[in-house]
Coordinates of C-alpha atoms in Angstrom, one line a residue:
M1 CA 21.0 54.4 56.2
G2 CA 19.7 51.9 53.6
K3 CA 21.8 50.4 50.9
Q4 CA 21.4 51.7 47.4
L5 CA 21.0 49.0 44.7
I6 CA 21.1 48.9 40.9
S7 CA 19.6 46.3 38.7
L8 CA 21.8 44.4 36.3
K9 CA 19.7 45.7 33.5
Q10 CA 20.2 49.3 34.5
L11 CA 23.9 48.6 34.9
A12 CA 24.1 47.3 31.4
Q13 CA 22.2 50.4 30.1
L14 CA 24.7 52.7 31.8
S15 CA 27.7 50.7 30.5
E16 CA 26.6 50.3 26.8
P17 CA 23.6 52.4 25.9
S18 CA 23.8 51.5 22.2
D19 CA 24.0 47.7 22.7
W20 CA 22.8 47.2 26.2
F21 CA 21.1 43.8 25.2
R22 CA 24.6 42.2 24.7
E23 CA 26.0 43.9 27.8
Y24 CA 23.1 42.8 29.9
A25 CA 23.8 39.2 28.9
A26 CA 27.4 39.6 29.8
T27 CA 26.6 41.2 33.1
R28 CA 24.3 38.3 34.1
Q29 CA 27.1 35.8 33.3
R30 CA 29.5 37.8 35.5
A31 CA 26.9 37.8 38.3
K32 CA 26.4 34.0 37.8
R33 CA 30.1 33.4 38.2
G34 CA 30.2 35.4 41.5
K35 CA 32.0 38.5 40.3
Y36 CA 29.6 40.8 42.2
I37 CA 29.9 40.0 45.9
T38 CA 26.8 42.1 46.8
Y39 CA 24.6 40.4 44.2
Q40 CA 21.1 39.4 45.3
K41 CA 17.7 38.8 43.8
I42 CA 14.6 40.8 44.6
N43 CA 11.3 39.5 43.2
G44 CA 13.2 37.4 40.7
E45 CA 15.4 40.3 39.3
G46 CA 19.2 40.6 40.0
F47 CA 20.5 43.6 41.9
I48 CA 23.9 44.7 43.3
E49 CA 25.0 47.5 45.5
I50 CA 26.2 50.7 43.8
T51 CA 29.4 50.4 45.9
D52 CA 30.2 46.9 44.7
P53 CA 34.0 46.8 43.8
A54 CA 33.3 44.9 40.6
I55 CA 31.5 47.9 39.1
P56 CA 33.8 49.9 36.9
A57 CA 35.0 53.2 38.4
T58 CA 33.5 55.3 35.6
I59 CA 30.1 53.8 36.3
Q60 CA 30.5 54.2 40.1
Y61 CA 31.3 57.9 39.5
K62 CA 28.0 58.3 37.6
L63 CA 26.1 56.5 40.3
T64 CA 27.5 58.6 43.1
Q65 CA 27.3 61.9 41.3
N66 CA 23.7 61.5 40.0
N67 CA 20.7 61.5 42.3
S68 CA 19.6 57.9 42.8
S69 CA 15.9 58.9 42.9
E70 CA 16.3 60.2 39.3
M71 CA 17.7 56.9 38.2
N72 CA 14.9 55.0 40.0
L73 CA 17.4 53.0 42.1
P74 CA 15.8 51.0 44.9
T75 CA 16.8 51.4 48.5
V76 CA 16.7 48.4 50.9
Q77 CA 17.2 48.5 54.6
S78 CA 17.8 44.8 55.2
T79 CA 17.6 41.4 53.6
K80 CA 16.0 39.9 56.7
I81 CA 12.8 37.9 56.1
K82 CA 9.8 37.4 58.4
P83 CA 9.2 33.8 59.6
D84 CA 5.6 33.7 58.6
S85 CA 3.6 31.3 56.4
E86 CA 3.8 33.5 53.4
N87 CA 7.6 32.8 53.2
E88 CA 7.2 29.0 53.0
L89 CA 9.4 27.5 50.4
S90 CA 8.7 25.2 47.5
P91 CA 10.3 21.7 47.6
K92 CA 12.9 22.9 45.1
Q93 CA 13.7 26.1 47.0
L94 CA 14.0 24.2 50.2
E95 CA 16.4 21.7 48.7
I96 CA 18.7 24.4 47.4
A97 CA 18.6 26.5 50.6
L98 CA 19.6 23.6 52.8
A99 CA 22.3 22.6 50.4
R100 CA 23.8 26.1 50.5
V101 CA 23.7 26.0 54.3
D102 CA 25.7 22.8 54.3
L103 CA 28.2 24.2 51.8
I104 CA 28.7 27.3 54.0
K105 CA 29.4 25.2 57.1
A106 CA 31.9 23.0 55.2
Y107 CA 33.5 26.2 53.8
L108 CA 33.9 27.7 57.3
E109 CA 35.2 24.5 58.7
F110 CA 37.8 24.3 55.9
A111 CA 38.8 27.9 56.5
H112 CA 39.1 27.3 60.3
Q113 CA 41.5 24.3 59.7
S114 CA 43.6 26.2 57.2
E115 CA 46.7 28.0 58.5
N116 CA 45.5 31.2 56.9
S117 CA 42.3 32.3 55.2
T118 CA 43.8 33.7 52.1
V119 CA 42.0 33.8 48.7
E120 CA 44.2 30.9 47.6
A121 CA 42.8 28.7 50.4
K122 CA 39.2 29.7 49.5
K123 CA 39.9 28.8 45.9
R124 CA 41.3 25.4 46.9
F125 CA 38.1 24.6 48.7
V126 CA 36.0 25.6 45.7
D127 CA 38.1 23.3 43.5
A128 CA 37.9 20.4 46.0
Y129 CA 34.2 20.6 46.9
K130 CA 33.1 19.0 43.6
H131 CA 34.8 15.8 44.6
A132 CA 34.5 16.1 48.3
F133 CA 30.8 16.8 48.4
P134 CA 29.3 15.3 45.2
E135 CA 25.7 15.5 46.5
L136 CA 26.0 19.2 47.2
Y137 CA 27.6 19.7 43.8
S138 CA 24.7 17.9 42.0
K139 CA 22.3 20.3 43.6
L140 CA 24.3 23.6 43.4
G141 CA 26.6 23.1 40.5
E142 CA 29.7 25.3 39.9
T143 CA 30.2 28.2 42.2
S144 CA 33.0 30.6 43.4
F145 CA 34.3 31.6 46.8
K146 CA 32.8 35.1 46.3
T147 CA 29.3 33.5 45.9
I148 CA 29.9 31.5 49.1
E149 CA 31.0 34.6 50.9
R150 CA 27.9 36.4 49.8
W151 CA 25.7 33.5 51.0
K152 CA 27.6 33.5 54.3
K153 CA 26.9 37.2 54.7
I154 CA 23.2 36.9 53.9
Y155 CA 22.9 33.8 56.2
K156 CA 24.4 35.7 59.2
E157 CA 22.3 38.9 58.6
N158 CA 19.2 36.8 58.8
N159 CA 20.1 35.1 62.1
N160 CA 21.1 31.8 60.4
D161 CA 17.6 31.4 58.8
Y162 CA 18.0 29.0 55.9
R163 CA 15.1 30.5 54.0
S164 CA 17.2 33.6 53.3
L165 CA 19.4 31.4 51.0
A166 CA 16.5 30.1 48.9
P167 CA 16.6 31.2 45.3
S168 CA 14.0 33.8 44.4
Y169 CA 12.0 33.0 41.4
K170 CA 9.9 35.5 39.4
T171 CA 6.4 35.4 40.8
N172 CA 3.5 37.6 39.7
R173 CA 5.9 40.0 38.0
P174 CA 4.3 42.1 35.4
S175 CA 5.5 41.5 31.9
S176 CA 7.5 44.1 30.1
V177 CA 5.6 43.3 26.9
T178 CA 3.1 46.0 26.1
P179 CA -0.6 45.3 25.4
A180 CA -0.1 46.3 21.7
E181 CA 2.8 43.9 21.4
S182 CA 0.9 41.2 23.2
S183 CA -2.0 41.5 20.8
V184 CA 0.2 41.0 17.7
L185 CA 2.1 38.1 19.3
I186 CA -1.0 36.2 20.3
Q187 CA -2.8 36.7 17.0
L188 CA 0.1 35.3 15.1
F189 CA 0.7 32.5 17.7
L190 CA -2.9 31.2 17.5
N191 CA -2.8 30.6 13.7
P192 CA -4.3 27.2 12.9
N193 CA -1.3 26.5 10.7
K194 CA 0.6 26.0 14.0
P195 CA 3.7 28.3 13.5
L196 CA 6.7 27.7 15.8
I197 CA 7.4 30.2 18.6
S198 CA 10.5 31.3 16.8
E199 CA 8.6 32.0 13.6
T200 CA 5.9 33.9 15.5
V201 CA 8.5 36.1 17.2
R202 CA 10.2 36.9 13.9
Q203 CA 7.0 37.9 12.2
A204 CA 5.9 40.0 15.2
M205 CA 9.2 41.9 15.3
D206 CA 8.9 42.6 11.6
I207 CA 5.5 44.1 12.3
F208 CA 6.8 46.1 15.3
I209 CA 9.6 47.6 13.1
A210 CA 7.1 48.4 10.3
K211 CA 4.7 50.1 12.7
R212 CA 7.6 51.9 14.5
F213 CA 6.9 50.5 18.0
N214 CA 9.0 52.1 20.7
N215 CA 11.3 50.1 23.0
I216 CA 11.2 46.8 21.1
K217 CA 12.3 44.0 23.4
S218 CA 14.6 41.1 22.7
V219 CA 13.7 37.8 21.0
H220 CA 14.1 36.0 24.3
T221 CA 11.7 38.3 26.0
Y222 CA 8.9 37.7 23.5
R223 CA 9.6 33.9 23.5
R224 CA 9.3 33.8 27.3
Y225 CA 6.1 35.8 27.1
L226 CA 4.5 33.3 24.6
E227 CA 5.7 30.3 26.7
D228 CA 4.1 31.8 29.8
W229 CA 1.0 32.8 27.9
K230 CA 0.6 29.2 26.6
K231 CA 0.8 27.8 30.2
E232 CA -1.8 30.3 31.5
H233 CA -4.2 29.9 28.5
Y234 CA -3.6 26.3 27.4
A235 CA -7.3 25.6 26.6
D236 CA -7.3 28.6 24.2
Y237 CA -4.0 27.5 22.7
V238 CA -5.2 24.0 22.0
F239 CA -8.6 25.0 20.6
F240 CA -7.4 27.6 18.2
R241 CA -4.3 25.7 17.0
E242 CA -5.5 22.1 17.1
G243 CA -9.3 22.2 17.0
E244 CA -12.3 21.0 19.1
K245 CA -11.3 17.4 19.0
A246 CA -7.9 18.1 20.5
L247 CA -9.6 20.3 23.1
D248 CA -11.9 17.4 24.0
D249 CA -9.0 14.9 24.1
K250 CA -6.4 17.0 25.9
V251 CA -8.0 19.6 28.1
L252 CA -11.7 19.0 28.9
P253 CA -12.4 16.6 31.8
F254 CA -13.9 13.2 31.0
L255 CA -16.4 10.9 32.7
E256 CA -15.1 7.8 34.4
R257 CA -17.3 4.7 33.9
D258 CA -18.2 2.3 36.8
Y259 CA -17.9 -1.1 35.1
S260 CA -19.1 -2.9 38.2
L261 CA -22.7 -1.7 37.4
I262 CA -23.0 -3.7 34.1
E263 CA -22.7 -7.4 33.2
V264 CA -21.3 -9.2 30.3
G265 CA -23.4 -8.6 27.2
D266 CA -25.2 -5.5 28.6
I267 CA -23.2 -3.2 26.4
I268 CA -21.2 -4.1 23.3
V269 CA -19.2 -1.4 21.4
A270 CA -18.7 -1.3 17.6
D271 CA -16.2 0.5 15.5
G272 CA -14.5 0.3 12.2
H273 CA -10.7 0.0 11.6
V274 CA -8.8 0.2 8.4
L275 CA -6.3 -2.7 8.5
N276 CA -2.7 -1.7 8.4
F277 CA -1.8 -4.6 6.1
E278 CA -2.9 -5.5 2.6
V279 CA -5.4 -8.3 1.8
I280 CA -6.5 -9.5 -1.6
N281 CA -9.9 -8.1 -2.5
P282 CA -12.0 -11.1 -3.4
F283 CA -14.0 -9.1 -5.9
T284 CA -11.1 -7.5 -7.8
G285 CA -8.2 -9.9 -7.0
K286 CA -5.9 -6.9 -6.2
P287 CA -4.4 -6.3 -2.7
K288 CA -5.7 -3.4 -0.7
R289 CA -6.1 -2.2 2.9
M290 CA -9.5 -3.7 3.8
T291 CA -11.8 -2.4 6.6
M292 CA -12.5 -4.5 9.7
V293 CA -15.8 -3.9 11.5
G294 CA -15.5 -5.2 15.1
F295 CA -17.6 -5.6 18.2
F296 CA -16.3 -5.5 21.7
D297 CA -17.9 -6.4 25.1
M298 CA -17.5 -3.4 27.4
K299 CA -17.7 -5.3 30.7
S300 CA -15.0 -8.0 29.9
S301 CA -13.1 -6.1 27.2
M302 CA -13.6 -9.3 25.1
P303 CA -13.4 -9.1 21.3
L304 CA -16.6 -10.6 19.9
G305 CA -17.5 -10.8 16.2
W306 CA -15.8 -9.1 13.2
E307 CA -16.0 -8.8 9.5
I308 CA -13.4 -7.9 6.9
T309 CA -14.9 -6.0 4.0
P310 CA -13.5 -4.1 1.0
T311 CA -16.4 -1.6 1.2
E312 CA -18.0 0.0 4.2
D313 CA -21.7 -0.8 4.3
T314 CA -24.5 -2.0 6.5
Q315 CA -24.1 -5.6 5.5
A316 CA -20.6 -5.8 7.0
I317 CA -22.0 -4.4 10.3
A318 CA -24.8 -6.8 10.3
V319 CA -22.5 -9.8 9.7
A320 CA -20.2 -8.8 12.5
F321 CA -23.2 -8.2 14.8
R322 CA -24.4 -11.8 14.0
R323 CA -21.1 -13.3 14.8
S324 CA -21.0 -11.3 18.1
I325 CA -24.3 -12.7 19.2
L326 CA -23.3 -16.2 18.4
R327 CA -20.1 -15.8 20.4
L328 CA -21.8 -14.0 23.2
G329 CA -24.5 -16.7 23.4
K330 CA -27.3 -14.2 24.0
Y331 CA -28.7 -11.0 22.7
P332 CA -27.0 -7.8 24.0
K333 CA -29.1 -5.1 25.6
I334 CA -27.3 -2.1 24.2
C335 CA -25.1 -1.6 21.2
Y336 CA -22.8 1.4 21.2
L337 CA -22.2 2.4 17.6
D338 CA -19.5 4.7 16.2
N339 CA -20.8 7.6 14.2
G340 CA -17.6 7.9 12.2
R341 CA -16.2 6.7 8.9
A342 CA -16.8 3.0 9.1
F343 CA -20.5 3.5 9.7
S344 CA -21.3 6.5 7.5
A345 CA -18.9 6.6 4.6
K346 CA -20.5 4.7 1.6
F347 CA -23.9 3.6 2.7
F348 CA -24.9 6.5 4.9
H349 CA -23.3 9.3 2.8
G350 CA -22.4 11.2 5.9
T351 CA -25.8 11.2 7.4
D352 CA -26.7 10.6 11.0
L353 CA -26.5 6.9 11.8
R354 CA -29.8 6.9 13.6
S355 CA -31.6 7.9 10.3
A356 CA -29.8 5.4 8.1
G357 CA -31.9 2.4 8.7
I358 CA -29.2 0.3 10.5
T359 CA -30.9 0.6 13.9
G360 CA -33.8 -1.6 12.8
L361 CA -31.5 -4.6 12.4
F362 CA -30.4 -4.3 16.0
E363 CA -33.8 -3.5 17.5
R364 CA -35.1 -6.7 15.8
T365 CA -33.1 -8.6 18.4
G366 CA -34.2 -6.4 21.2
T367 CA -30.9 -4.5 21.3
K368 CA -31.1 -0.7 21.9
V369 CA -28.7 1.5 19.9
I370 CA -26.6 4.3 21.3
T371 CA -24.7 6.5 18.9
A372 CA -21.3 7.8 20.0
I373 CA -20.5 11.4 20.0
P374 CA -18.7 12.2 16.7
Y375 CA -14.9 12.4 17.0
H376 CA -15.0 11.6 20.7
A377 CA -12.5 8.8 21.3
Q378 CA -13.1 8.6 25.1
S379 CA -16.7 7.3 24.6
K380 CA -15.5 4.3 22.5
T381 CA -13.5 1.9 24.6
I382 CA -12.9 -0.3 21.5
E383 CA -10.4 2.3 20.2
R384 CA -7.9 1.4 22.9
F385 CA -8.3 -2.2 21.8
F386 CA -7.5 -1.3 18.2
R387 CA -4.2 0.3 19.4
S388 CA -3.3 -3.1 20.9
F389 CA -4.4 -4.8 17.7
A390 CA -1.4 -3.2 15.9
E391 CA 0.7 -6.0 17.5
L392 CA -0.9 -8.5 15.0
E393 CA -0.7 -6.0 12.1
R394 CA 3.1 -5.8 12.6
L395 CA 3.3 -9.6 12.4
V396 CA 1.7 -9.8 8.9
P397 CA 4.2 -9.8 6.0
T398 CA 2.1 -7.2 4.0
Y399 CA 2.2 -4.7 6.9
T400 CA 2.0 -1.1 5.7
G401 CA 2.6 0.8 9.0
T402 CA 0.3 2.3 11.6
S403 CA 1.6 5.8 10.7
I404 CA 4.0 7.6 8.4
E405 CA 6.8 7.2 10.9
M406 CA 6.0 3.5 11.3
K407 CA 6.0 2.5 7.6
P408 CA 8.3 -0.4 6.6
P409 CA 11.3 0.5 4.4
R410 CA 9.8 -1.2 1.3
T411 CA 7.0 1.4 1.1
N412 CA 9.5 4.3 0.8
R413 CA 10.9 5.6 -2.4
G414 CA 14.1 4.2 -3.7
E415 CA 14.3 1.1 -1.4
K416 CA 15.1 -1.4 -4.2
L417 CA 16.7 -3.9 -1.9
H418 CA 13.8 -4.1 0.5
N419 CA 11.4 -4.4 -2.4
K420 CA 13.3 -7.3 -3.9
L421 CA 13.4 -9.0 -0.5
Y422 CA 9.7 -8.5 -0.1
D423 CA 8.9 -9.8 -3.6
K424 CA 11.2 -12.8 -3.0
F425 CA 9.5 -13.6 0.3
M426 CA 5.9 -13.2 -1.0
H427 CA 6.5 -14.8 -4.4
G428 CA 4.3 -12.1 -6.1
T429 CA 1.3 -13.0 -3.9
S430 CA -0.5 -11.4 -1.0
I431 CA -2.7 -12.4 2.0
D432 CA -6.1 -13.7 1.0
I433 CA -9.2 -12.8 3.1
Y434 CA -9.5 -16.3 4.6
T435 CA -5.9 -16.2 5.9
A436 CA -6.6 -12.7 7.3
H437 CA -9.6 -14.1 9.2
K438 CA -7.6 -16.9 10.6
A439 CA -4.8 -14.6 11.8
I440 CA -7.3 -12.2 13.4
A441 CA -9.1 -15.1 15.2
W442 CA -5.7 -16.4 16.5
W443 CA -4.7 -13.0 17.9
F444 CA -8.2 -12.4 19.4
D445 CA -7.9 -15.7 21.4
K446 CA -4.4 -14.7 22.5
Y447 CA -5.6 -11.3 23.6
A448 CA -8.5 -12.8 25.5
E449 CA -6.2 -14.9 27.6
R450 CA -3.7 -12.1 28.3
P451 CA -4.1 -10.3 31.8
Q452 CA -4.7 -6.6 31.3
Q453 CA -2.0 -4.2 32.5
D454 CA -4.3 -1.4 33.6
G455 CA -7.9 -0.3 33.7
H456 CA -10.8 -2.0 35.4
L457 CA -9.5 -5.4 34.5
K458 CA -5.9 -4.9 35.8
G459 CA -4.4 -8.3 36.4
I460 CA -7.4 -10.2 35.0
A461 CA -7.7 -11.8 31.5
P462 CA -10.9 -10.8 29.5
I463 CA -11.8 -14.5 29.0
E464 CA -12.2 -15.0 32.8
I465 CA -14.9 -12.3 33.1
F466 CA -16.4 -13.2 29.8
N467 CA -17.0 -16.9 30.7
L468 CA -18.8 -15.9 33.9
G469 CA -21.4 -13.9 32.0
K470 CA -21.6 -15.8 28.7
G471 CA -25.1 -16.8 27.5
P472 CA -26.4 -20.4 26.8
G473 CA -26.4 -19.9 23.1
V474 CA -28.5 -18.6 20.2
D475 CA -29.9 -20.6 17.3
P476 CA -28.0 -19.5 14.2
K477 CA -31.1 -19.9 12.0
E478 CA -32.7 -17.0 13.9
L479 CA -30.0 -14.7 12.6
T480 CA -30.0 -15.5 8.9
Y481 CA -31.2 -12.0 8.1
L482 CA -27.9 -10.7 9.4
M483 CA -25.8 -12.8 7.0
L484 CA -24.1 -11.6 3.9
Q485 CA -26.3 -11.7 0.8
L486 CA -25.3 -12.1 -2.9
E487 CA -27.4 -12.4 -6.0
V488 CA -26.9 -15.6 -8.0
K489 CA -28.3 -15.5 -11.5
T490 CA -28.1 -19.2 -12.3
I491 CA -28.7 -22.4 -10.4
Y492 CA -26.8 -25.2 -12.1
R493 CA -27.3 -28.9 -12.2
N494 CA -25.2 -29.3 -9.1
G495 CA -26.9 -26.4 -7.3
I496 CA -25.3 -23.1 -6.4
R497 CA -21.6 -22.7 -7.3
M498 CA -19.6 -20.6 -4.7
F499 CA -16.2 -20.8 -3.0
N500 CA -15.0 -23.3 -5.6
T501 CA -17.6 -25.9 -4.5
S502 CA -21.3 -26.6 -4.9
Y503 CA -24.2 -26.2 -2.5
W504 CA -27.3 -28.4 -2.9
N505 CA -30.7 -29.0 -1.6
E506 CA -33.5 -31.1 -3.1
A507 CA -35.7 -28.0 -3.1
L508 CA -33.5 -26.6 -5.9
F509 CA -34.0 -29.7 -8.1
G510 CA -36.3 -29.8 -11.1
K511 CA -37.1 -26.1 -11.6
E512 CA -35.9 -23.4 -13.9
W513 CA -35.1 -20.7 -11.4
D514 CA -35.0 -16.9 -11.8
D515 CA -32.4 -14.9 -9.8
V516 CA -32.1 -16.0 -6.2
I517 CA -30.6 -14.4 -3.2
V518 CA -28.0 -16.3 -1.2
R519 CA -27.1 -15.5 2.4
F520 CA -23.9 -16.9 3.8
D521 CA -21.1 -16.4 6.3
L522 CA -17.5 -16.5 5.1
L523 CA -16.4 -18.1 8.4
E524 CA -19.2 -20.8 8.3
K525 CA -19.2 -22.1 4.7
D526 CA -20.9 -25.4 5.4
S527 CA -24.3 -24.2 4.2
L528 CA -26.1 -21.3 2.4
F529 CA -29.5 -19.9 2.9
V530 CA -31.4 -19.4 -0.3
Y531 CA -34.3 -16.9 -0.9
D532 CA -36.2 -16.0 -4.0
K533 CA -36.2 -12.5 -5.4
H534 CA -39.1 -11.6 -3.2
G535 CA -37.3 -12.5 -0.1
E536 CA -39.2 -15.8 0.6
F537 CA -37.1 -18.5 2.1
I538 CA -36.4 -21.5 -0.2
C539 CA -34.0 -23.8 1.5
E540 CA -30.7 -24.2 3.3
A541 CA -28.2 -25.6 0.7
K542 CA -25.5 -27.8 2.1
R543 CA -22.0 -28.0 0.8
I544 CA -21.3 -30.9 -1.6
D545 CA -17.6 -31.9 -1.4
K546 CA -15.8 -33.3 -4.4
V547 CA -15.3 -37.0 -4.5
H548 CA -12.1 -39.1 -5.0
P549 CA -11.6 -40.0 -8.7
A550 CA -11.0 -43.7 -7.6
A551 CA -12.5 -43.8 -4.2
G552 CA -13.3 -47.6 -4.4
I553 CA -9.6 -48.5 -4.8
L554 CA -7.5 -45.5 -3.6
G555 CA -9.9 -43.7 -1.3
T556 CA -10.3 -43.9 2.5
E557 CA -13.3 -45.3 4.2
E558 CA -14.7 -41.9 4.6
E559 CA -14.2 -41.0 0.9
V560 CA -15.9 -44.3 -0.1
K561 CA -18.9 -43.5 2.1
Q562 CA -19.0 -40.0 0.6
L563 CA -19.1 -41.5 -2.9
H564 CA -21.9 -43.9 -2.0
D565 CA -24.0 -41.2 -0.4
Q566 CA -23.8 -38.9 -3.4
L567 CA -24.6 -41.9 -5.8
A568 CA -27.6 -42.8 -3.6
R569 CA -28.8 -39.2 -3.6
K570 CA -28.6 -39.1 -7.4
Q571 CA -30.4 -42.4 -7.8
S572 CA -33.1 -41.3 -5.4
L573 CA -33.7 -38.1 -7.5
K574 CA -33.7 -40.1 -10.7
N575 CA -36.2 -42.7 -9.3
S576 CA -38.6 -40.0 -8.3
I577 CA -38.5 -38.4 -11.8
V578 CA -38.7 -41.7 -13.7
G579 CA -41.5 -43.0 -11.4
D580 CA -43.5 -39.9 -12.1
A581 CA -42.9 -40.3 -15.8
K582 CA -44.1 -43.9 -15.8
R583 CA -47.3 -42.9 -14.0
L584 CA -47.9 -40.0 -16.4
L585 CA -47.2 -42.2 -19.4
S586 CA -49.6 -45.0 -18.4
N587 CA -52.3 -43.0 -16.8
D588 CA -52.5 -40.0 -19.1
I589 CA -50.2 -39.7 -22.1
Y590 CA -50.7 -43.2 -23.6
P591 CA -54.6 -43.4 -23.2
T592 CA -54.9 -39.9 -24.7
A593 CA -52.7 -40.6 -27.6
K594 CA -54.5 -44.0 -28.3
K595 CA -57.8 -42.2 -28.3
Q596 CA -56.7 -39.5 -30.7
F597 CA -55.1 -41.9 -33.1
S598 CA -58.2 -44.1 -33.2
E599 CA -60.5 -41.1 -33.9
I600 CA -58.6 -39.9 -36.9
N601 CA -57.8 -43.5 -38.2
L602 CA -54.2 -42.7 -39.0
I603 CA -52.8 -45.7 -37.3
Q604 CA -54.2 -48.7 -35.5
I605 CA -52.5 -49.6 -32.2
A606 CA -52.9 -53.3 -31.5
G607 CA -51.8 -55.5 -28.6
E608 CA -52.1 -55.3 -24.9
E609 CA -52.3 -52.0 -23.2
I610 CA -49.4 -50.9 -21.0
P611 CA -50.2 -52.2 -17.5
E612 CA -50.4 -49.7 -14.7
V613 CA -47.2 -49.1 -12.8
Q614 CA -47.4 -50.3 -9.2
E615 CA -46.2 -48.1 -6.3
T616 CA -43.8 -50.8 -5.2
E617 CA -42.2 -50.8 -8.6
I618 CA -41.6 -47.1 -8.5
K619 CA -39.9 -47.2 -5.2
S620 CA -37.5 -50.0 -6.3
K621 CA -33.9 -49.1 -5.8
S622 CA -32.8 -51.1 -8.9
K623 CA -31.6 -49.0 -11.8
P624 CA -34.4 -48.6 -14.4
R625 CA -33.7 -49.8 -17.9
K626 CA -34.5 -47.7 -20.9
K627 CA -36.7 -50.4 -22.5
D628 CA -38.9 -50.5 -19.4
L629 CA -40.2 -47.0 -20.4
L630 CA -41.5 -48.0 -23.9
D631 CA -41.8 -51.8 -23.7
S632 CA -45.4 -51.7 -24.9
W633 CA -44.5 -49.6 -27.9
D634 CA -42.1 -52.3 -29.1
N635 CA -45.0 -54.8 -29.4
A636 CA -47.3 -52.4 -31.3
N637 CA -48.3 -53.5 -34.9
I638 CA -47.7 -50.4 -36.9
D639 CA -48.1 -50.6 -40.7
P640 CA -45.0 -49.0 -42.3
K641 CA -47.1 -47.8 -45.3
Q642 CA -49.6 -46.1 -43.0
N643 CA -46.8 -44.5 -41.1
R644 CA -45.2 -43.2 -44.3
A645 CA -48.6 -41.9 -45.4
A646 CA -49.0 -40.1 -42.1
E647 CA -45.6 -38.5 -42.5
A648 CA -46.5 -37.4 -46.0

């Protein structure tokens, strides 16, 4: 006849009907400690025989007097298992089953060597096995002699098949949570505000009580149900609680690029990054977190050009693109542009990048533009580079943190000491934009020489691949339309005043200019490109350095040469103007004036006429004297009376 079993849950309900949840937990603990020698698991649920001596007599009486079929008590004939493929164990089950077999053998050997097999001897083995068999203890943990006896019995009944000792986990067992309860739990759990599981369960149980649901389960039951549901419906969980971007980043499969199919310069990637350190805004003089627009070669992972800008606009993108071409040494074939903040915030006003006019700047160089999918980080390889760029940001004294958790103490409220130390270190100043450019250039060079830890360049430095595919070079003058532009309202005597110095070209001399447009590069400040207000090119103005106040005595040889060059330039300009004035005076102004004065008989001009100025005299490098301009006027015989009459 088969053995009648009762589940631990049913036993708890018979023992304490009013508080069976608490009794069930205590019953499971007693079974775990080995109190029930007939304890076994069937489909993941614990059962014991109704004749187990650990069951109280009053409960055994109820079980024997009542019909087992009315109590839905299962009947089993044997615990033997079939050695087929369906009973193959998982690695964890196999490990535990074999460990139990080893423990049983050690247990039997110890009992055989003992003078008697009393309970005291069995307890001594259990106490000693923790130190005698540490590997078995690490796998099985605490146990009791009753549990070992039960394992021994099961092992023998199954003809010493180790699989009978494997733990039975719950598999494909229907949940006790009803569909109505499940609907409430899932609706609360998928709230975009991301409530915790504990909060979801409390809210759900309040609803169950308010709606008078029958047979409300325990908190642990609902928690396990939600945890299992999350595993089975992870895509839905991420989408509803975290959004489409998280679904794209965490769940959906991604495409793997074959970088061997492209060469250096075939594809460059662009993106914007808000710097995590403060830089002085050159337009306001106040520190702020500026935006860096950077370009990155996809094949070699080499950082190319960049620009630091206080405002996000097309001009910053164009400047960074120009520097990228100069460093690449050739025109790229494809430019992969971000469609996010740095490329759409101020200038594009949130519109599609392809309709904002920026693509024309790239296509003028023969570069095709591809726009990245919005909020799709996998398509922009440069974002991984910006995570590495945080290394430099943490080295800058004005670092503000890459996240709220990474903020330095001085940025937190009440950190007076850290603020004093920071002010003492910085002396009330901040990092200027030129220092920021130098720091970024230094770190980019370090990054280029560093072998990559993973990815398609694992073990190879970006500079190695980049140098193999770098172009021969591009004339910078072909890219002036990609430089920064600034309106200058005045051209002074010394030319255009910018960056605390002057820029000069002879084409700027001798005219009264309207507004002009100046194109320049903050990293290449040796010259400016000047255009009129209609966009026509005027000249390339070169930087004029300041001279030593006493170069002839205290200056170096180079400073003396610089002084002579600037004096020679000034004399050459003066000679050209004075020579033109002499020709105009002798050939036009003086003859016309003489004729007019003769006709009206106001004065008589006597003496020799001013001789014509020879070309050789104009080109003379000697400094012209003031009397040379009007030497003939000094010899003119002018009657003072006639002169006073003319004035009257």
